[in-house]
mmCIF file of N, CA and C in Angstrom:
data_model
loop_
_atom_site.group_PDB
_atom_site.id
_atom_site.type_symbol
_atom_site.label_atom_id
_atom_site.label_comp_id
_atom_site.label_asym_id
_atom_site.label_seq_id
_atom_site.Cartn_x
_atom_site.Cartn_y
_atom_site.Cartn_z
ATOM 1 N N MET A 69 -56.190 -3.482 6.825
ATOM 2 C CA MET A 69 -55.148 -2.999 6.285
ATOM 3 C C MET A 69 -54.509 -4.030 5.486
ATOM 4 N N THR A 70 -53.944 -3.615 4.422
ATOM 5 C CA THR A 70 -53.113 -4.526 3.432
ATOM 6 C C THR A 70 -51.633 -4.204 3.531
ATOM 7 N N SER A 71 -50.908 -5.215 3.551
ATOM 8 C CA SER A 71 -49.462 -4.926 3.529
ATOM 9 C C SER A 71 -49.005 -4.834 2.212
ATOM 10 N N ALA A 72 -47.989 -4.070 1.952
ATOM 11 C CA ALA A 72 -47.272 -3.828 0.737
ATOM 12 C C ALA A 72 -46.796 -5.029 0.145
ATOM 13 N N PRO A 73 -46.741 -5.385 -1.052
ATOM 14 C CA PRO A 73 -46.175 -6.558 -1.683
ATOM 15 C C PRO A 73 -44.679 -6.576 -1.494
ATOM 16 N N ALA A 74 -44.170 -7.709 -1.356
ATOM 17 C CA ALA A 74 -42.734 -8.005 -1.087
ATOM 18 C C ALA A 74 -42.090 -7.528 -2.356
ATOM 19 N N ALA A 75 -40.978 -6.732 -2.380
ATOM 20 C CA ALA A 75 -40.150 -6.303 -3.482
ATOM 21 C C ALA A 75 -39.502 -7.549 -3.949
ATOM 22 N N SER A 76 -39.704 -7.698 -5.236
ATOM 23 C CA SER A 76 -39.070 -8.801 -5.874
ATOM 24 C C SER A 76 -37.580 -8.426 -6.069
ATOM 25 N N PRO A 77 -36.691 -9.372 -6.179
ATOM 26 C CA PRO A 77 -35.251 -9.066 -6.426
ATOM 27 C C PRO A 77 -35.165 -8.557 -7.785
ATOM 28 N N PRO A 78 -34.014 -7.766 -7.939
ATOM 29 C CA PRO A 78 -33.737 -7.066 -9.339
ATOM 30 C C PRO A 78 -33.408 -8.233 -10.385
ATOM 31 N N PRO A 79 -33.700 -7.987 -11.540
ATOM 32 C CA PRO A 79 -33.363 -9.087 -12.438
ATOM 33 C C PRO A 79 -31.966 -9.289 -12.587
ATOM 34 N N ARG A 80 -31.489 -10.659 -12.872
ATOM 35 C CA ARG A 80 -30.174 -10.981 -12.853
ATOM 36 C C ARG A 80 -29.613 -10.319 -14.166
ATOM 37 N N LEU A 81 -28.289 -9.829 -14.263
ATOM 38 C CA LEU A 81 -27.796 -9.260 -15.287
ATOM 39 C C LEU A 81 -27.100 -10.320 -16.205
ATOM 40 N N HIS A 82 -27.053 -10.136 -17.443
ATOM 41 C CA HIS A 82 -26.349 -11.164 -18.307
ATOM 42 C C HIS A 82 -25.048 -11.290 -17.999
ATOM 43 N N TRP A 83 -24.408 -12.403 -18.035
ATOM 44 C CA TRP A 83 -23.115 -12.703 -17.650
ATOM 45 C C TRP A 83 -22.065 -11.736 -18.349
ATOM 46 N N PHE A 84 -22.304 -11.282 -19.500
ATOM 47 C CA PHE A 84 -21.344 -10.636 -20.196
ATOM 48 C C PHE A 84 -21.430 -9.126 -19.711
ATOM 49 N N ALA A 85 -22.574 -8.729 -19.448
ATOM 50 C CA ALA A 85 -22.701 -7.301 -18.864
ATOM 51 C C ALA A 85 -22.159 -7.343 -17.510
ATOM 52 N N ASP A 86 -22.419 -8.404 -16.617
ATOM 53 C CA ASP A 86 -21.615 -8.384 -15.364
ATOM 54 C C ASP A 86 -20.285 -8.543 -15.465
ATOM 55 N N LEU A 87 -19.722 -9.181 -16.439
ATOM 56 C CA LEU A 87 -18.191 -9.227 -16.558
ATOM 57 C C LEU A 87 -17.771 -7.817 -16.908
ATOM 58 N N CYS A 88 -18.489 -7.057 -17.842
ATOM 59 C CA CYS A 88 -18.089 -5.702 -18.198
ATOM 60 C C CYS A 88 -18.036 -4.596 -16.868
ATOM 61 N N LEU A 89 -19.129 -4.864 -16.346
ATOM 62 C CA LEU A 89 -19.159 -3.990 -14.996
ATOM 63 C C LEU A 89 -17.990 -4.344 -13.977
ATOM 64 N N ALA A 90 -17.660 -5.660 -13.812
ATOM 65 C CA ALA A 90 -16.574 -5.976 -13.072
ATOM 66 C C ALA A 90 -15.257 -5.449 -13.618
ATOM 67 N N LEU A 91 -14.993 -5.514 -14.796
ATOM 68 C CA LEU A 91 -13.788 -4.813 -15.344
ATOM 69 C C LEU A 91 -13.752 -3.303 -15.226
ATOM 70 N N PHE A 92 -14.981 -2.661 -15.455
ATOM 71 C CA PHE A 92 -15.161 -1.167 -15.198
ATOM 72 C C PHE A 92 -14.805 -0.828 -13.810
ATOM 73 N N LEU A 93 -15.373 -1.602 -12.800
ATOM 74 C CA LEU A 93 -15.283 -1.085 -11.407
ATOM 75 C C LEU A 93 -13.847 -1.489 -11.123
ATOM 76 N N LEU A 94 -13.102 -2.446 -11.416
ATOM 77 C CA LEU A 94 -11.684 -2.706 -11.248
ATOM 78 C C LEU A 94 -10.675 -1.680 -11.803
ATOM 79 N N ALA A 95 -11.175 -1.244 -13.000
ATOM 80 C CA ALA A 95 -10.476 0.029 -13.571
ATOM 81 C C ALA A 95 -10.695 1.198 -12.709
ATOM 82 N N VAL A 96 -11.820 1.278 -12.149
ATOM 83 C CA VAL A 96 -12.115 2.586 -11.281
ATOM 84 C C VAL A 96 -11.185 2.394 -9.973
ATOM 85 N N ASP A 97 -11.150 1.189 -9.534
ATOM 86 C CA ASP A 97 -10.266 1.000 -8.293
ATOM 87 C C ASP A 97 -8.935 1.394 -8.606
ATOM 88 N N ALA A 98 -8.343 0.922 -9.655
ATOM 89 C CA ALA A 98 -6.918 1.060 -10.202
ATOM 90 C C ALA A 98 -6.736 2.505 -10.359
ATOM 91 N N GLY A 99 -7.511 3.302 -10.851
ATOM 92 C CA GLY A 99 -7.620 4.738 -11.110
ATOM 93 C C GLY A 99 -7.486 5.399 -9.742
ATOM 94 N N LEU A 100 -8.257 5.086 -8.842
ATOM 95 C CA LEU A 100 -8.282 5.624 -7.528
ATOM 96 C C LEU A 100 -7.001 5.390 -6.833
ATOM 97 N N LEU A 101 -6.628 4.072 -6.954
ATOM 98 C CA LEU A 101 -5.236 3.812 -6.326
ATOM 99 C C LEU A 101 -4.099 4.652 -6.837
ATOM 100 N N PHE A 102 -4.094 4.819 -8.221
ATOM 101 C CA PHE A 102 -3.110 5.834 -8.770
ATOM 102 C C PHE A 102 -3.305 7.254 -8.215
ATOM 103 N N VAL A 103 -4.298 7.735 -8.127
ATOM 104 C CA VAL A 103 -4.537 9.027 -7.646
ATOM 105 C C VAL A 103 -4.157 9.175 -6.272
ATOM 106 N N ILE A 104 -4.395 7.904 -5.370
ATOM 107 C CA ILE A 104 -3.709 8.232 -3.964
ATOM 108 C C ILE A 104 -2.212 8.022 -3.936
ATOM 109 N N TRP A 105 -1.663 7.155 -4.896
ATOM 110 C CA TRP A 105 -0.104 7.141 -4.893
ATOM 111 C C TRP A 105 0.479 8.426 -5.426
ATOM 112 N N PHE A 106 -0.232 8.914 -6.370
ATOM 113 C CA PHE A 106 0.269 10.410 -6.905
ATOM 114 C C PHE A 106 0.166 11.448 -5.936
ATOM 115 N N GLY A 107 -0.974 11.507 -5.368
ATOM 116 C CA GLY A 107 -1.151 12.512 -4.084
ATOM 117 C C GLY A 107 -0.191 12.401 -3.098
ATOM 118 N N ALA A 108 0.089 11.135 -2.676
ATOM 119 C CA ALA A 108 1.131 10.895 -1.590
ATOM 120 C C ALA A 108 2.367 11.362 -2.122
ATOM 121 N N ALA A 109 2.786 10.822 -3.349
ATOM 122 C CA ALA A 109 4.051 11.329 -3.796
ATOM 123 C C ALA A 109 4.330 12.828 -3.878
ATOM 124 N N MET A 110 3.249 13.598 -4.525
ATOM 125 C CA MET A 110 3.305 14.897 -4.654
ATOM 126 C C MET A 110 3.411 15.583 -3.249
ATOM 127 N N TYR A 111 2.667 15.155 -2.219
ATOM 128 C CA TYR A 111 2.815 15.544 -0.900
ATOM 129 C C TYR A 111 4.145 15.549 -0.239
ATOM 130 N N ALA A 112 4.786 14.384 -0.572
ATOM 131 C CA ALA A 112 6.142 14.072 -0.012
ATOM 132 C C ALA A 112 7.204 15.054 -0.678
ATOM 133 N N TRP A 113 6.810 15.229 -2.032
ATOM 134 C CA TRP A 113 7.848 16.095 -2.704
ATOM 135 C C TRP A 113 7.744 17.485 -2.359
ATOM 136 N N ARG A 114 6.446 17.973 -2.085
ATOM 137 C CA ARG A 114 6.107 19.299 -1.889
ATOM 138 C C ARG A 114 6.784 19.817 -0.501
ATOM 139 N N ASN A 115 6.571 18.714 0.498
ATOM 140 C CA ASN A 115 6.943 19.110 1.930
ATOM 141 C C ASN A 115 8.248 18.577 2.313
ATOM 142 N N GLY A 116 9.014 17.907 1.333
ATOM 143 C CA GLY A 116 10.203 17.442 1.617
ATOM 144 C C GLY A 116 11.455 18.447 1.892
ATOM 145 N N GLY A 117 11.229 19.646 1.632
ATOM 146 C CA GLY A 117 12.205 20.559 1.844
ATOM 147 C C GLY A 117 13.337 20.397 0.791
ATOM 148 N N SER A 118 14.458 21.140 1.125
ATOM 149 C CA SER A 118 15.578 20.901 0.130
ATOM 150 C C SER A 118 16.122 19.572 -0.008
ATOM 151 N N GLY A 119 16.867 19.312 -1.039
ATOM 152 C CA GLY A 119 17.610 18.031 -1.007
ATOM 153 C C GLY A 119 18.489 17.816 0.100
ATOM 154 N N ASP A 120 18.975 18.868 0.611
ATOM 155 C CA ASP A 120 20.024 18.672 1.677
ATOM 156 C C ASP A 120 19.529 18.494 3.081
ATOM 157 N N ASP A 121 18.213 18.717 3.399
ATOM 158 C CA ASP A 121 17.581 18.547 4.526
ATOM 159 C C ASP A 121 16.951 17.168 4.656
ATOM 160 N N PHE A 122 17.807 16.206 5.098
ATOM 161 C CA PHE A 122 17.264 14.841 5.155
ATOM 162 C C PHE A 122 16.217 14.575 6.064
ATOM 163 N N ALA A 123 16.282 15.118 7.242
ATOM 164 C CA ALA A 123 15.339 14.987 8.308
ATOM 165 C C ALA A 123 14.018 15.459 7.865
ATOM 166 N N ALA A 124 13.863 16.754 7.109
ATOM 167 C CA ALA A 124 12.517 17.064 6.813
ATOM 168 C C ALA A 124 12.046 16.188 5.522
ATOM 169 N N SER A 125 12.958 15.652 4.689
ATOM 170 C CA SER A 125 12.554 14.953 3.521
ATOM 171 C C SER A 125 12.113 13.555 4.286
ATOM 172 N N ALA A 126 12.735 13.037 5.150
ATOM 173 C CA ALA A 126 12.145 11.788 5.811
ATOM 174 C C ALA A 126 10.779 11.954 6.564
ATOM 175 N N ALA A 127 10.644 13.071 7.179
ATOM 176 C CA ALA A 127 9.474 13.369 7.971
ATOM 177 C C ALA A 127 8.283 13.433 6.963
ATOM 178 N N ALA A 128 8.621 14.096 5.865
ATOM 179 C CA ALA A 128 7.573 14.233 4.700
ATOM 180 C C ALA A 128 7.220 13.061 4.192
ATOM 181 N N THR A 129 8.120 12.283 3.825
ATOM 182 C CA THR A 129 7.751 10.895 3.322
ATOM 183 C C THR A 129 6.987 10.020 4.228
ATOM 184 N N ALA A 130 7.449 10.033 5.472
ATOM 185 C CA ALA A 130 6.674 9.264 6.442
ATOM 186 C C ALA A 130 5.166 9.699 6.531
ATOM 187 N N GLU A 131 4.967 11.008 6.548
ATOM 188 C CA GLU A 131 3.534 11.650 6.627
ATOM 189 C C GLU A 131 2.919 11.262 5.392
ATOM 190 N N ALA A 132 3.432 11.144 4.330
ATOM 191 C CA ALA A 132 2.727 10.885 2.911
ATOM 192 C C ALA A 132 2.520 9.423 2.939
ATOM 193 N N THR A 133 3.308 8.541 3.401
ATOM 194 C CA THR A 133 3.187 7.207 3.562
ATOM 195 C C THR A 133 1.902 6.768 4.412
ATOM 196 N N VAL A 134 1.937 7.382 5.600
ATOM 197 C CA VAL A 134 0.782 7.145 6.584
ATOM 198 C C VAL A 134 -0.501 7.552 5.911
ATOM 199 N N GLY A 135 -0.498 8.737 5.381
ATOM 200 C CA GLY A 135 -1.929 9.288 4.657
ATOM 201 C C GLY A 135 -2.238 8.504 3.527
ATOM 202 N N GLY A 136 -1.282 7.954 2.672
ATOM 203 C CA GLY A 136 -1.574 7.148 1.685
ATOM 204 C C GLY A 136 -2.180 5.757 2.149
ATOM 205 N N LEU A 137 -1.591 5.139 3.114
ATOM 206 C CA LEU A 137 -2.030 4.041 3.656
ATOM 207 C C LEU A 137 -3.315 3.995 4.321
ATOM 208 N N ILE A 138 -3.873 5.107 4.778
ATOM 209 C CA ILE A 138 -5.169 5.446 5.370
ATOM 210 C C ILE A 138 -5.969 5.418 4.119
ATOM 211 N N ALA A 139 -5.615 6.356 3.077
ATOM 212 C CA ALA A 139 -6.584 6.336 2.044
ATOM 213 C C ALA A 139 -6.842 4.961 1.358
ATOM 214 N N VAL A 140 -5.716 4.086 1.193
ATOM 215 C CA VAL A 140 -5.893 2.913 0.563
ATOM 216 C C VAL A 140 -6.852 2.013 1.595
ATOM 217 N N GLY A 141 -6.743 2.188 2.951
ATOM 218 C CA GLY A 141 -7.627 1.319 3.807
ATOM 219 C C GLY A 141 -9.155 1.936 3.542
ATOM 220 N N VAL A 142 -9.407 3.261 3.337
ATOM 221 C CA VAL A 142 -10.720 3.630 3.036
ATOM 222 C C VAL A 142 -11.191 3.091 1.859
ATOM 223 N N LEU A 143 -10.433 3.017 0.737
ATOM 224 C CA LEU A 143 -10.709 2.513 -0.499
ATOM 225 C C LEU A 143 -11.058 1.141 -0.410
ATOM 226 N N ALA A 144 -10.304 0.373 0.448
ATOM 227 C CA ALA A 144 -10.739 -1.145 0.686
ATOM 228 C C ALA A 144 -12.051 -1.348 1.313
ATOM 229 N N VAL A 145 -12.453 -0.312 2.319
ATOM 230 C CA VAL A 145 -13.634 -0.511 2.894
ATOM 231 C C VAL A 145 -14.729 -0.146 1.931
ATOM 232 N N LEU A 146 -14.511 0.945 1.119
ATOM 233 C CA LEU A 146 -15.468 1.278 0.075
ATOM 234 C C LEU A 146 -15.762 0.163 -0.865
ATOM 235 N N THR A 147 -14.650 -0.384 -1.420
ATOM 236 C CA THR A 147 -14.893 -1.554 -2.329
ATOM 237 C C THR A 147 -15.474 -2.704 -1.618
ATOM 238 N N ALA A 148 -15.248 -3.017 -0.448
ATOM 239 C CA ALA A 148 -15.949 -4.120 0.334
ATOM 240 C C ALA A 148 -17.575 -3.725 0.343
ATOM 241 N N VAL A 149 -17.826 -2.432 0.675
ATOM 242 C CA VAL A 149 -19.344 -2.088 0.509
ATOM 243 C C VAL A 149 -19.966 -2.186 -0.893
ATOM 244 N N ALA A 150 -19.212 -1.934 -1.854
ATOM 245 C CA ALA A 150 -19.562 -2.106 -3.270
ATOM 246 C C ALA A 150 -19.881 -3.545 -3.443
ATOM 247 N N SER A 151 -18.958 -4.462 -3.041
ATOM 248 C CA SER A 151 -18.884 -5.724 -3.251
ATOM 249 C C SER A 151 -20.441 -6.303 -2.772
ATOM 250 N N TYR A 152 -20.603 -6.127 -1.393
ATOM 251 C CA TYR A 152 -21.871 -6.356 -0.596
ATOM 252 C C TYR A 152 -23.074 -5.821 -1.385
ATOM 253 N N ARG A 153 -23.060 -4.535 -1.985
ATOM 254 C CA ARG A 153 -24.226 -4.011 -2.624
ATOM 255 C C ARG A 153 -24.422 -4.872 -3.997
ATOM 256 N N LEU A 154 -23.374 -5.128 -4.584
ATOM 257 C CA LEU A 154 -23.420 -5.982 -5.930
ATOM 258 C C LEU A 154 -24.006 -7.513 -5.609
ATOM 259 N N PHE A 155 -23.508 -8.055 -4.576
ATOM 260 C CA PHE A 155 -24.173 -9.335 -4.294
ATOM 261 C C PHE A 155 -25.591 -9.187 -3.942
ATOM 262 N N ARG A 156 -25.951 -8.071 -3.249
ATOM 263 C CA ARG A 156 -27.513 -8.026 -2.995
ATOM 264 C C ARG A 156 -28.161 -7.655 -4.295
ATOM 265 N N THR A 157 -27.537 -7.076 -5.257
ATOM 266 C CA THR A 157 -28.585 -6.861 -6.542
ATOM 267 C C THR A 157 -28.158 -7.862 -7.677
ATOM 268 N N ARG A 158 -27.669 -8.925 -7.146
ATOM 269 C CA ARG A 158 -27.580 -10.133 -8.049
ATOM 270 C C ARG A 158 -26.645 -9.991 -9.216
ATOM 271 N N ARG A 159 -25.467 -9.424 -8.824
ATOM 272 C CA ARG A 159 -24.279 -9.192 -10.015
ATOM 273 C C ARG A 159 -23.167 -10.030 -9.436
ATOM 274 N N PRO A 160 -23.151 -11.275 -9.579
ATOM 275 C CA PRO A 160 -22.096 -12.169 -8.952
ATOM 276 C C PRO A 160 -20.596 -11.903 -9.394
ATOM 277 N N ILE A 161 -20.424 -11.693 -10.610
ATOM 278 C CA ILE A 161 -19.034 -11.673 -11.133
ATOM 279 C C ILE A 161 -18.334 -10.218 -10.805
ATOM 280 N N ALA A 162 -19.337 -9.210 -10.768
ATOM 281 C CA ALA A 162 -18.803 -8.056 -10.352
ATOM 282 C C ALA A 162 -18.456 -8.057 -8.657
ATOM 283 N N ALA A 163 -19.405 -8.548 -8.094
ATOM 284 C CA ALA A 163 -19.288 -8.620 -6.610
ATOM 285 C C ALA A 163 -18.048 -9.593 -6.258
ATOM 286 N N VAL A 164 -17.727 -10.630 -6.827
ATOM 287 C CA VAL A 164 -16.613 -11.382 -6.530
ATOM 288 C C VAL A 164 -15.273 -10.555 -6.764
ATOM 289 N N ALA A 165 -15.270 -9.888 -7.916
ATOM 290 C CA ALA A 165 -14.008 -9.051 -8.271
ATOM 291 C C ALA A 165 -13.986 -7.965 -7.343
ATOM 292 N N GLN A 166 -14.917 -7.428 -7.001
ATOM 293 C CA GLN A 166 -14.711 -6.353 -5.917
ATOM 294 C C GLN A 166 -14.373 -6.809 -4.539
ATOM 295 N N ALA A 167 -14.773 -8.025 -4.246
ATOM 296 C CA ALA A 167 -14.499 -8.662 -2.948
ATOM 297 C C ALA A 167 -12.983 -8.973 -2.985
ATOM 298 N N VAL A 168 -12.476 -9.577 -4.151
ATOM 299 C CA VAL A 168 -11.112 -9.829 -4.272
ATOM 300 C C VAL A 168 -10.330 -8.425 -4.162
ATOM 301 N N ALA A 169 -10.689 -7.521 -4.935
ATOM 302 C CA ALA A 169 -9.875 -6.164 -4.914
ATOM 303 C C ALA A 169 -9.946 -5.550 -3.421
ATOM 304 N N ALA A 170 -11.027 -5.750 -2.826
ATOM 305 C CA ALA A 170 -11.050 -5.192 -1.252
ATOM 306 C C ALA A 170 -10.008 -6.046 -0.564
ATOM 307 N N ALA A 171 -10.119 -7.357 -0.606
ATOM 308 C CA ALA A 171 -8.996 -8.144 0.073
ATOM 309 C C ALA A 171 -7.795 -7.706 -0.176
ATOM 310 N N VAL A 172 -7.348 -7.641 -1.606
ATOM 311 C CA VAL A 172 -5.961 -7.162 -1.846
ATOM 312 C C VAL A 172 -5.555 -5.804 -1.282
ATOM 313 N N LEU A 173 -6.503 -4.908 -1.396
ATOM 314 C CA LEU A 173 -6.385 -3.432 -0.870
ATOM 315 C C LEU A 173 -6.151 -3.470 0.533
ATOM 316 N N ALA A 174 -6.836 -4.258 1.333
ATOM 317 C CA ALA A 174 -6.855 -4.402 2.697
ATOM 318 C C ALA A 174 -5.468 -5.019 3.126
ATOM 319 N N PHE A 175 -5.139 -6.061 2.543
ATOM 320 C CA PHE A 175 -4.023 -6.790 2.773
ATOM 321 C C PHE A 175 -2.685 -5.671 2.451
ATOM 322 N N GLY A 176 -2.718 -4.855 1.380
ATOM 323 C CA GLY A 176 -1.830 -4.003 1.032
ATOM 324 C C GLY A 176 -1.613 -2.963 1.984
ATOM 325 N N ALA A 177 -2.846 -2.389 2.496
ATOM 326 C CA ALA A 177 -2.793 -1.445 3.523
ATOM 327 C C ALA A 177 -2.178 -1.892 4.837
ATOM 328 N N LEU A 178 -2.455 -3.097 5.090
ATOM 329 C CA LEU A 178 -2.070 -3.727 6.619
ATOM 330 C C LEU A 178 -0.451 -3.975 6.310
ATOM 331 N N ALA A 179 -0.052 -4.487 5.245
ATOM 332 C CA ALA A 179 1.313 -4.852 5.081
ATOM 333 C C ALA A 179 2.244 -3.643 4.938
ATOM 334 N N GLY A 180 1.626 -2.527 4.238
ATOM 335 C CA GLY A 180 2.377 -1.179 4.293
ATOM 336 C C GLY A 180 2.395 -0.612 5.569
ATOM 337 N N ALA A 181 1.389 -0.716 6.408
ATOM 338 C CA ALA A 181 1.495 -0.229 7.726
ATOM 339 C C ALA A 181 2.462 -0.872 8.709
ATOM 340 N N ALA A 182 2.498 -2.296 8.369
ATOM 341 C CA ALA A 182 3.424 -3.071 9.305
ATOM 342 C C ALA A 182 4.871 -2.561 8.702
ATOM 343 N N LEU A 183 5.201 -2.379 7.595
ATOM 344 C CA LEU A 183 6.394 -1.926 6.994
ATOM 345 C C LEU A 183 6.705 -0.656 7.627
ATOM 346 N N GLU A 184 5.774 0.275 7.525
ATOM 347 C CA GLU A 184 6.059 1.636 8.095
ATOM 348 C C GLU A 184 6.339 1.721 9.584
ATOM 349 N N TYR A 185 5.706 0.887 10.305
ATOM 350 C CA TYR A 185 5.985 0.668 11.636
ATOM 351 C C TYR A 185 7.335 0.259 12.005
ATOM 352 N N HIS A 186 7.631 -0.931 11.142
ATOM 353 C CA HIS A 186 8.999 -1.422 11.277
ATOM 354 C C HIS A 186 9.954 -0.368 10.979
ATOM 355 N N GLU A 187 9.878 0.448 9.970
ATOM 356 C CA GLU A 187 10.890 1.477 9.678
ATOM 357 C C GLU A 187 10.934 2.548 10.725
ATOM 358 N N ARG A 188 9.990 2.856 11.312
ATOM 359 C CA ARG A 188 10.015 3.915 12.471
ATOM 360 C C ARG A 188 10.393 3.437 13.684
ATOM 361 N N HIS A 189 10.470 2.144 13.923
ATOM 362 C CA HIS A 189 10.814 1.545 15.309
ATOM 363 C C HIS A 189 12.075 0.586 15.160
ATOM 364 N N ARG A 190 12.867 0.652 14.013
ATOM 365 C CA ARG A 190 14.035 -0.335 13.864
ATOM 366 C C ARG A 190 15.193 0.430 14.665
ATOM 367 N N GLU A 191 15.806 -0.401 15.319
ATOM 368 C CA GLU A 191 16.973 0.151 16.120
ATOM 369 C C GLU A 191 18.202 0.324 15.006
ATOM 370 N N THR A 192 18.844 1.471 15.161
ATOM 371 C CA THR A 192 19.965 1.534 14.264
ATOM 372 C C THR A 192 21.193 0.898 14.999
ATOM 373 N N VAL A 193 21.941 0.086 14.169
ATOM 374 C CA VAL A 193 23.118 -0.537 14.802
ATOM 375 C C VAL A 193 24.308 0.371 14.375
ATOM 376 N N SER A 194 24.983 0.663 15.475
ATOM 377 C CA SER A 194 26.046 1.500 15.389
ATOM 378 C C SER A 194 27.312 0.814 14.892
ATOM 379 N N PRO A 195 28.093 1.271 14.064
ATOM 380 C CA PRO A 195 29.341 0.439 13.613
ATOM 381 C C PRO A 195 30.275 0.338 14.864
ATOM 382 N N ALA A 196 30.883 -0.719 14.593
ATOM 383 C CA ALA A 196 31.832 -1.200 15.879
ATOM 384 C C ALA A 196 32.991 -0.037 16.003
ATOM 385 N N GLU A 197 33.154 0.126 17.268
ATOM 386 C CA GLU A 197 34.228 1.305 17.581
ATOM 387 C C GLU A 197 35.559 0.746 17.006
ATOM 388 N N HIS A 198 36.385 1.765 16.549
ATOM 389 C CA HIS A 198 37.698 1.438 15.876
ATOM 390 C C HIS A 198 38.678 1.722 17.009
ATOM 391 N N ARG A 199 39.417 0.829 17.342
ATOM 392 C CA ARG A 199 40.385 0.883 18.476
ATOM 393 C C ARG A 199 41.907 0.752 17.986
ATOM 394 N N GLY A 200 42.204 1.494 17.126
ATOM 395 C CA GLY A 200 43.694 1.509 16.889
ATOM 396 C C GLY A 200 43.753 0.903 15.376
ATOM 397 N N PRO A 201 45.088 0.688 15.023
ATOM 398 C CA PRO A 201 45.323 0.152 13.834
ATOM 399 C C PRO A 201 44.656 -1.496 13.581
ATOM 400 N N VAL A 202 44.186 -1.694 12.559
ATOM 401 C CA VAL A 202 43.548 -2.916 12.180
ATOM 402 C C VAL A 202 44.411 -4.077 12.227
ATOM 403 N N GLY A 203 45.519 -3.817 11.716
ATOM 404 C CA GLY A 203 46.660 -4.943 11.504
ATOM 405 C C GLY A 203 47.049 -5.042 10.065
ATOM 406 N N CYS A 204 48.142 -5.969 9.846
ATOM 407 C CA CYS A 204 48.572 -6.116 8.544
ATOM 408 C C CYS A 204 47.859 -7.124 7.742
ATOM 409 N N ARG A 205 47.373 -6.891 6.677
ATOM 410 C CA ARG A 205 46.641 -7.736 5.747
ATOM 411 C C ARG A 205 47.326 -8.114 4.437
ATOM 412 N N SER A 206 48.696 -7.870 4.498
ATOM 413 C CA SER A 206 49.352 -8.070 3.235
ATOM 414 C C SER A 206 49.602 -9.444 2.862
ATOM 415 N N GLY A 207 49.442 -10.340 3.925
ATOM 416 C CA GLY A 207 49.709 -11.742 3.664
ATOM 417 C C GLY A 207 51.171 -12.098 3.790
ATOM 418 N N GLY A 208 52.014 -11.092 4.200
ATOM 419 C CA GLY A 208 53.546 -11.519 4.483
ATOM 420 C C GLY A 208 53.817 -11.836 5.880
ATOM 421 N N ASP A 209 54.957 -11.832 6.146
ATOM 422 C CA ASP A 209 55.363 -12.236 7.638
ATOM 423 C C ASP A 209 55.018 -10.863 8.456
ATOM 424 N N SER A 210 55.407 -11.076 9.753
ATOM 425 C CA SER A 210 55.161 -10.062 10.824
ATOM 426 C C SER A 210 56.197 -8.896 10.650
ATOM 427 N N GLY A 211 57.286 -9.232 9.916
ATOM 428 C CA GLY A 211 58.500 -8.058 9.735
ATOM 429 C C GLY A 211 57.747 -7.038 8.858
ATOM 430 N N GLU A 212 57.075 -7.446 7.868
ATOM 431 C CA GLU A 212 56.617 -6.517 6.846
ATOM 432 C C GLU A 212 55.464 -5.651 7.385
ATOM 433 N N CYS A 213 54.642 -6.130 8.369
ATOM 434 C CA CYS A 213 53.655 -5.157 9.063
ATOM 435 C C CYS A 213 54.298 -4.471 10.060
ATOM 436 N N ARG A 214 55.421 -4.675 10.676
ATOM 437 C CA ARG A 214 55.989 -3.850 11.555
ATOM 438 C C ARG A 214 56.655 -2.529 10.872
ATOM 439 N N ASP A 215 56.986 -2.709 9.764
ATOM 440 C CA ASP A 215 57.650 -1.740 8.956
ATOM 441 C C ASP A 215 56.570 -0.719 8.382
ATOM 442 N N SER A 216 55.285 -1.220 8.234
ATOM 443 C CA SER A 216 54.359 -0.412 7.639
ATOM 444 C C SER A 216 53.534 0.315 8.635
ATOM 445 N N GLY A 217 53.742 0.165 9.974
ATOM 446 C CA GLY A 217 52.950 0.737 11.065
ATOM 447 C C GLY A 217 51.713 -0.052 11.310
ATOM 448 N N GLY A 218 51.508 -1.173 10.818
ATOM 449 C CA GLY A 218 50.194 -1.862 10.975
ATOM 450 C C GLY A 218 50.240 -2.934 11.972
#
């Protein structure tokens, strides 16, 4: 029994072709990121209710934000997989560009998730209770304030 010959690695791409591939893939990533942003914005706009219904608008915006962040996370994973495949096929410039893009997308998704979590769980500070007249702030003597009711 003879074993199959070992597959030789693919030929290395010329540096200029590798650079063009890297730029093309970054443009594809940017286009997909725009589509995600636009889709989330349209979802929030469509489901936001009327302009007077603040609660429905806030809920739709939060849903759109979470959906957009999940989509950006999926895009980051797909970009990382593409980077791995590019390293395996000996396209180093495109692979590094995709690895950096994956890191930026992952960081952006995690930072956005942290901000969204902070927005949902922040405590609202109620204004101080008003307990009667504030007092006279005219800068005059106390007789002036006594006559103004302050």
